[in-house]
Every structure is written in structure tokens, then in C-alpha cells.
Amino acid sequence: MSATATTAPRATTAPRATTRTKTPARGRAARVALRTLQVLFAVFFGVASGVPKLIAHPTAVEAFDRLGWGAPGMYTIGALELLGGIALLIPLLSSVAATAFVGLMVGAFIVTVTALGGENAATPLVLIPFLAWIAWARRDRTVELVARLRARS
């Protein structure tokens, strides 16, 4: 037998046809709505809610004084809101941030009802389902984050 006869024929690979599966319009619309909601909440928590606390806007100072939390409480909540708003825009942190905001809104509801007479108590309740949707829809990012953190340790 010659050397060419014992060698297996070389397999040739045909170029793959790249077929792109079409995403249903409903799925795409849901992703766009989810991302839009994340951006809106990031602006709301970061700019409209967090910044007034961080710059000691008179209405924020008054509210935190009524609670008895003063400037330390105001600055802490303001920083949490600003950092959480930023985290909503970072894909790897979006689910964790949304989950943290759910907790913050539960606390805001309780404080509003018990210490502030219930004025604007509906606001946190309205936000919670949307934040929970973000947390649930981006839960794969939390799994990825945990895996990365475990890989580092």
C-alpha cells in the first residue's frame, strides 16, 4: 500500500450558512420596554431622587428632619439611590440593583405610612412591581455575577 492509500481522505467543510432566527416582535418589544424602564428608573433614582438628598435640597432636609434621621440618613439614602441608579445601567449589576430598590421601596412605604402620615405612600407601591420585573428579567446577570465572584475567590 502506498502512503496515499492509507491516509484517510481529508474532510472538507462547506461554509456554514448563517441563518439568523427572527426574534418575535413581542420579544423584542419586551426587551426594549425593559431597557427603557431601566433607564427611566436610573434617571429617577439617580437624578430626581438621589441628587436632591446629596445636595441637601430643603424639601429633603425637612423630610429627614421629620423622621429624626437628619443629614446622615439623608446622605446615606441619597448615595444609595444614586449608586443604585448607576448600577441599573450596568448589565451585570442591573438585577441586584433592582432587587435592592425593591427592598428600599418596601422600607420607604413602611416609613411613609408609619412616620410621615401616609402622604405619597402609593409611590413606592407603584414602583415595586416594575422593579421586581427588572430583577426577574435580568436574573441571569445575577447568576453570572455570582459565578464571576466565585471564580475570583
PDB file of C-alpha atoms in Angstrom:
ATOM      1  CA  MET A   1       0.000   0.000   0.000  1.00  0.00           C
ATOM      2  CA  SER A   2       1.197   3.416  -0.777  1.00  0.00           C
ATOM      3  CA  ALA A   3       1.222   6.261   1.719  1.00  0.00           C
ATOM      4  CA  THR A   4      -1.581   7.983  -0.075  1.00  0.00           C
ATOM      5  CA  ALA A   5      -3.813   4.941   0.102  1.00  0.00           C
ATOM      6  CA  THR A   6      -3.545   4.600   3.912  1.00  0.00           C
ATOM      7  CA  THR A   7      -4.201   8.213   4.660  1.00  0.00           C
ATOM      8  CA  ALA A   8      -7.831   8.988   5.310  1.00  0.00           C
ATOM      9  CA  PRO A   9      -9.320  11.459   2.916  1.00  0.00           C
ATOM     10  CA  ARG A  10      -9.324  14.966   4.265  1.00  0.00           C
ATOM     11  CA  ALA A  11     -12.737  16.134   5.300  1.00  0.00           C
ATOM     12  CA  THR A  12     -13.773  19.277   3.597  1.00  0.00           C
ATOM     13  CA  THR A  13     -16.105  21.568   5.351  1.00  0.00           C
ATOM     14  CA  ALA A  14     -18.572  23.547   3.422  1.00  0.00           C
ATOM     15  CA  PRO A  15     -19.098  27.068   4.611  1.00  0.00           C
ATOM     16  CA  ARG A  16     -21.937  27.229   7.077  1.00  0.00           C
ATOM     17  CA  ALA A  17     -24.978  29.085   6.084  1.00  0.00           C
ATOM     18  CA  THR A  18     -25.599  31.619   8.775  1.00  0.00           C
ATOM     19  CA  THR A  19     -29.254  31.558   9.440  1.00  0.00           C
ATOM     20  CA  ARG A  20     -30.499  34.165  11.762  1.00  0.00           C
ATOM     21  CA  THR A  21     -33.578  33.280  13.691  1.00  0.00           C
ATOM     22  CA  LYS A  22     -36.026  36.065  13.712  1.00  0.00           C
ATOM     23  CA  THR A  23     -36.930  37.375  17.105  1.00  0.00           C
ATOM     24  CA  PRO A  24     -40.639  37.735  17.530  1.00  0.00           C
ATOM     25  CA  ALA A  25     -41.700  41.341  17.640  1.00  0.00           C
ATOM     26  CA  ARG A  26     -43.227  40.752  21.055  1.00  0.00           C
ATOM     27  CA  GLY A  27     -39.890  39.550  22.493  1.00  0.00           C
ATOM     28  CA  ARG A  28     -38.040  42.498  21.037  1.00  0.00           C
ATOM     29  CA  ALA A  29     -40.675  44.905  22.297  1.00  0.00           C
ATOM     30  CA  ALA A  30     -40.386  43.429  25.788  1.00  0.00           C
ATOM     31  CA  ARG A  31     -36.581  43.825  25.742  1.00  0.00           C
ATOM     32  CA  VAL A  32     -36.875  47.429  24.567  1.00  0.00           C
ATOM     33  CA  ALA A  33     -39.506  48.151  27.233  1.00  0.00           C
ATOM     34  CA  LEU A  34     -37.333  46.566  29.897  1.00  0.00           C
ATOM     35  CA  ARG A  35     -34.247  48.550  28.910  1.00  0.00           C
ATOM     36  CA  THR A  36     -36.291  51.764  28.676  1.00  0.00           C
ATOM     37  CA  LEU A  37     -37.671  51.123  32.141  1.00  0.00           C
ATOM     38  CA  GLN A  38     -34.156  50.580  33.487  1.00  0.00           C
ATOM     39  CA  VAL A  39     -33.001  53.902  32.032  1.00  0.00           C
ATOM     40  CA  LEU A  40     -36.064  55.734  33.365  1.00  0.00           C
ATOM     41  CA  PHE A  41     -35.570  54.285  36.843  1.00  0.00           C
ATOM     42  CA  ALA A  42     -31.859  55.104  36.712  1.00  0.00           C
ATOM     43  CA  VAL A  43     -32.684  58.733  35.952  1.00  0.00           C
ATOM     44  CA  PHE A  44     -35.491  58.816  38.512  1.00  0.00           C
ATOM     45  CA  PHE A  45     -33.498  57.312  41.378  1.00  0.00           C
ATOM     46  CA  GLY A  46     -30.169  58.862  40.482  1.00  0.00           C
ATOM     47  CA  VAL A  47     -31.147  62.363  39.456  1.00  0.00           C
ATOM     48  CA  ALA A  48     -34.684  63.098  40.649  1.00  0.00           C
ATOM     49  CA  SER A  49     -34.459  61.316  43.990  1.00  0.00           C
ATOM     50  CA  GLY A  50     -30.796  60.847  44.927  1.00  0.00           C
ATOM     51  CA  VAL A  51     -29.254  64.160  43.908  1.00  0.00           C
ATOM     52  CA  PRO A  52     -31.683  66.363  45.910  1.00  0.00           C
ATOM     53  CA  LYS A  53     -30.700  64.424  49.032  1.00  0.00           C
ATOM     54  CA  LEU A  54     -26.996  64.723  48.239  1.00  0.00           C
ATOM     55  CA  ILE A  55     -27.183  68.477  47.680  1.00  0.00           C
ATOM     56  CA  ALA A  56     -29.368  68.902  50.786  1.00  0.00           C
ATOM     57  CA  HIS A  57     -32.375  70.316  48.976  1.00  0.00           C
ATOM     58  CA  PRO A  58     -34.669  71.964  51.564  1.00  0.00           C
ATOM     59  CA  THR A  59     -37.539  69.519  50.992  1.00  0.00           C
ATOM     60  CA  ALA A  60     -35.214  66.541  51.551  1.00  0.00           C
ATOM     61  CA  VAL A  61     -33.728  68.145  54.664  1.00  0.00           C
ATOM     62  CA  GLU A  62     -37.209  68.779  56.049  1.00  0.00           C
ATOM     63  CA  ALA A  63     -38.386  65.215  55.403  1.00  0.00           C
ATOM     64  CA  PHE A  64     -35.337  63.632  57.034  1.00  0.00           C
ATOM     65  CA  ASP A  65     -35.538  66.014  59.976  1.00  0.00           C
ATOM     66  CA  ARG A  66     -39.189  64.990  60.470  1.00  0.00           C
ATOM     67  CA  LEU A  67     -38.035  61.387  60.557  1.00  0.00           C
ATOM     68  CA  GLY A  68     -35.313  62.193  63.036  1.00  0.00           C
ATOM     69  CA  TRP A  69     -32.658  60.792  60.695  1.00  0.00           C
ATOM     70  CA  GLY A  70     -31.070  64.146  59.890  1.00  0.00           C
ATOM     71  CA  ALA A  71     -28.245  64.673  57.441  1.00  0.00           C
ATOM     72  CA  PRO A  72     -26.541  61.248  57.863  1.00  0.00           C
ATOM     73  CA  GLY A  73     -29.734  59.404  56.903  1.00  0.00           C
ATOM     74  CA  MET A  74     -30.420  61.779  54.033  1.00  0.00           C
ATOM     75  CA  TYR A  75     -26.926  61.462  52.578  1.00  0.00           C
ATOM     76  CA  THR A  76     -26.924  57.679  53.007  1.00  0.00           C
ATOM     77  CA  ILE A  77     -30.244  57.212  51.218  1.00  0.00           C
ATOM     78  CA  GLY A  78     -29.216  59.717  48.528  1.00  0.00           C
ATOM     79  CA  ALA A  79     -25.949  57.874  47.906  1.00  0.00           C
ATOM     80  CA  LEU A  80     -27.743  54.514  47.755  1.00  0.00           C
ATOM     81  CA  GLU A  81     -30.219  55.895  45.236  1.00  0.00           C
ATOM     82  CA  LEU A  82     -27.518  57.453  43.060  1.00  0.00           C
ATOM     83  CA  LEU A  83     -25.318  54.342  43.099  1.00  0.00           C
ATOM     84  CA  GLY A  84     -28.324  52.082  42.530  1.00  0.00           C
ATOM     85  CA  GLY A  85     -29.406  54.209  39.581  1.00  0.00           C
ATOM     86  CA  ILE A  86     -25.959  53.832  38.049  1.00  0.00           C
ATOM     87  CA  ALA A  87     -25.994  50.083  38.762  1.00  0.00           C
ATOM     88  CA  LEU A  88     -29.306  49.734  36.901  1.00  0.00           C
ATOM     89  CA  LEU A  89     -27.429  50.790  33.755  1.00  0.00           C
ATOM     90  CA  ILE A  90     -24.644  48.220  34.214  1.00  0.00           C
ATOM     91  CA  PRO A  91     -25.908  44.923  32.813  1.00  0.00           C
ATOM     92  CA  LEU A  92     -24.046  42.742  35.312  1.00  0.00           C
ATOM     93  CA  LEU A  93     -25.485  44.702  38.255  1.00  0.00           C
ATOM     94  CA  SER A  94     -28.979  45.512  36.972  1.00  0.00           C
ATOM     95  CA  SER A  95     -30.814  42.645  38.691  1.00  0.00           C
ATOM     96  CA  VAL A  96     -29.058  43.170  42.014  1.00  0.00           C
ATOM     97  CA  ALA A  97     -29.781  46.911  41.842  1.00  0.00           C
ATOM     98  CA  ALA A  98     -33.451  46.335  41.048  1.00  0.00           C
ATOM     99  CA  THR A  99     -33.739  43.854  43.918  1.00  0.00           C
ATOM    100  CA  ALA A 100     -32.113  46.352  46.285  1.00  0.00           C
ATOM    101  CA  PHE A 101     -34.539  49.031  45.113  1.00  0.00           C
ATOM    102  CA  VAL A 102     -37.468  46.715  45.866  1.00  0.00           C
ATOM    103  CA  GLY A 103     -36.173  46.495  49.422  1.00  0.00           C
ATOM    104  CA  LEU A 104     -35.646  50.246  49.571  1.00  0.00           C
ATOM    105  CA  MET A 105     -39.199  50.848  48.318  1.00  0.00           C
ATOM    106  CA  VAL A 106     -40.661  48.461  50.901  1.00  0.00           C
ATOM    107  CA  GLY A 107     -38.802  50.438  53.545  1.00  0.00           C
ATOM    108  CA  ALA A 108     -39.949  53.731  52.019  1.00  0.00           C
ATOM    109  CA  PHE A 109     -43.565  52.556  52.114  1.00  0.00           C
ATOM    110  CA  ILE A 110     -43.320  51.492  55.764  1.00  0.00           C
ATOM    111  CA  VAL A 111     -41.628  54.740  56.799  1.00  0.00           C
ATOM    112  CA  THR A 112     -44.093  56.825  54.813  1.00  0.00           C
ATOM    113  CA  VAL A 113     -47.095  55.151  56.415  1.00  0.00           C
ATOM    114  CA  THR A 114     -45.769  54.976  59.973  1.00  0.00           C
ATOM    115  CA  ALA A 115     -43.754  58.191  60.342  1.00  0.00           C
ATOM    116  CA  LEU A 116     -44.968  60.576  57.656  1.00  0.00           C
ATOM    117  CA  GLY A 117     -48.708  60.088  57.867  1.00  0.00           C
ATOM    118  CA  GLY A 118     -49.039  58.125  54.639  1.00  0.00           C
ATOM    119  CA  GLU A 119     -48.549  61.076  52.303  1.00  0.00           C
ATOM    120  CA  ASN A 120     -47.300  59.731  48.937  1.00  0.00           C
ATOM    121  CA  ALA A 121     -47.316  56.145  50.269  1.00  0.00           C
ATOM    122  CA  ALA A 122     -48.614  54.858  46.939  1.00  0.00           C
ATOM    123  CA  THR A 123     -45.455  55.870  45.062  1.00  0.00           C
ATOM    124  CA  PRO A 124     -43.237  53.038  46.363  1.00  0.00           C
ATOM    125  CA  LEU A 125     -46.044  50.546  45.849  1.00  0.00           C
ATOM    126  CA  VAL A 126     -46.405  51.594  42.220  1.00  0.00           C
ATOM    127  CA  LEU A 127     -42.662  51.231  41.615  1.00  0.00           C
ATOM    128  CA  ILE A 128     -42.203  47.807  43.259  1.00  0.00           C
ATOM    129  CA  PRO A 129     -43.802  45.641  40.511  1.00  0.00           C
ATOM    130  CA  PHE A 130     -41.705  47.297  37.792  1.00  0.00           C
ATOM    131  CA  LEU A 131     -38.509  46.938  39.806  1.00  0.00           C
ATOM    132  CA  ALA A 132     -39.392  43.303  40.513  1.00  0.00           C
ATOM    133  CA  TRP A 133     -39.865  42.740  36.770  1.00  0.00           C
ATOM    134  CA  ILE A 134     -36.408  44.150  36.061  1.00  0.00           C
ATOM    135  CA  ALA A 135     -34.893  41.972  38.799  1.00  0.00           C
ATOM    136  CA  TRP A 136     -36.619  38.855  37.480  1.00  0.00           C
ATOM    137  CA  ALA A 137     -35.947  39.528  33.809  1.00  0.00           C
ATOM    138  CA  ARG A 138     -32.239  40.196  34.460  1.00  0.00           C
ATOM    139  CA  ARG A 139     -31.764  37.344  36.957  1.00  0.00           C
ATOM    140  CA  ASP A 140     -29.337  35.604  34.604  1.00  0.00           C
ATOM    141  CA  ARG A 141     -26.972  38.523  35.209  1.00  0.00           C
ATOM    142  CA  THR A 142     -27.031  37.812  38.945  1.00  0.00           C
ATOM    143  CA  VAL A 143     -26.072  34.202  38.242  1.00  0.00           C
ATOM    144  CA  GLU A 144     -23.234  35.477  36.053  1.00  0.00           C
ATOM    145  CA  LEU A 145     -22.113  37.928  38.751  1.00  0.00           C
ATOM    146  CA  VAL A 146     -22.065  35.218  41.419  1.00  0.00           C
ATOM    147  CA  ALA A 147     -20.079  32.923  39.109  1.00  0.00           C
ATOM    148  CA  ARG A 148     -17.510  35.668  38.482  1.00  0.00           C
ATOM    149  CA  LEU A 149     -17.174  36.414  42.177  1.00  0.00           C
ATOM    150  CA  ARG A 150     -16.721  32.713  42.989  1.00  0.00           C
ATOM    151  CA  ALA A 151     -14.099  32.386  40.281  1.00  0.00           C
ATOM    152  CA  ARG A 152     -12.082  35.186  41.880  1.00  0.00           C
ATOM    153  CA  SER A 153     -12.016  33.615  45.322  1.00  0.00           C
TER     154      SER A 153
END
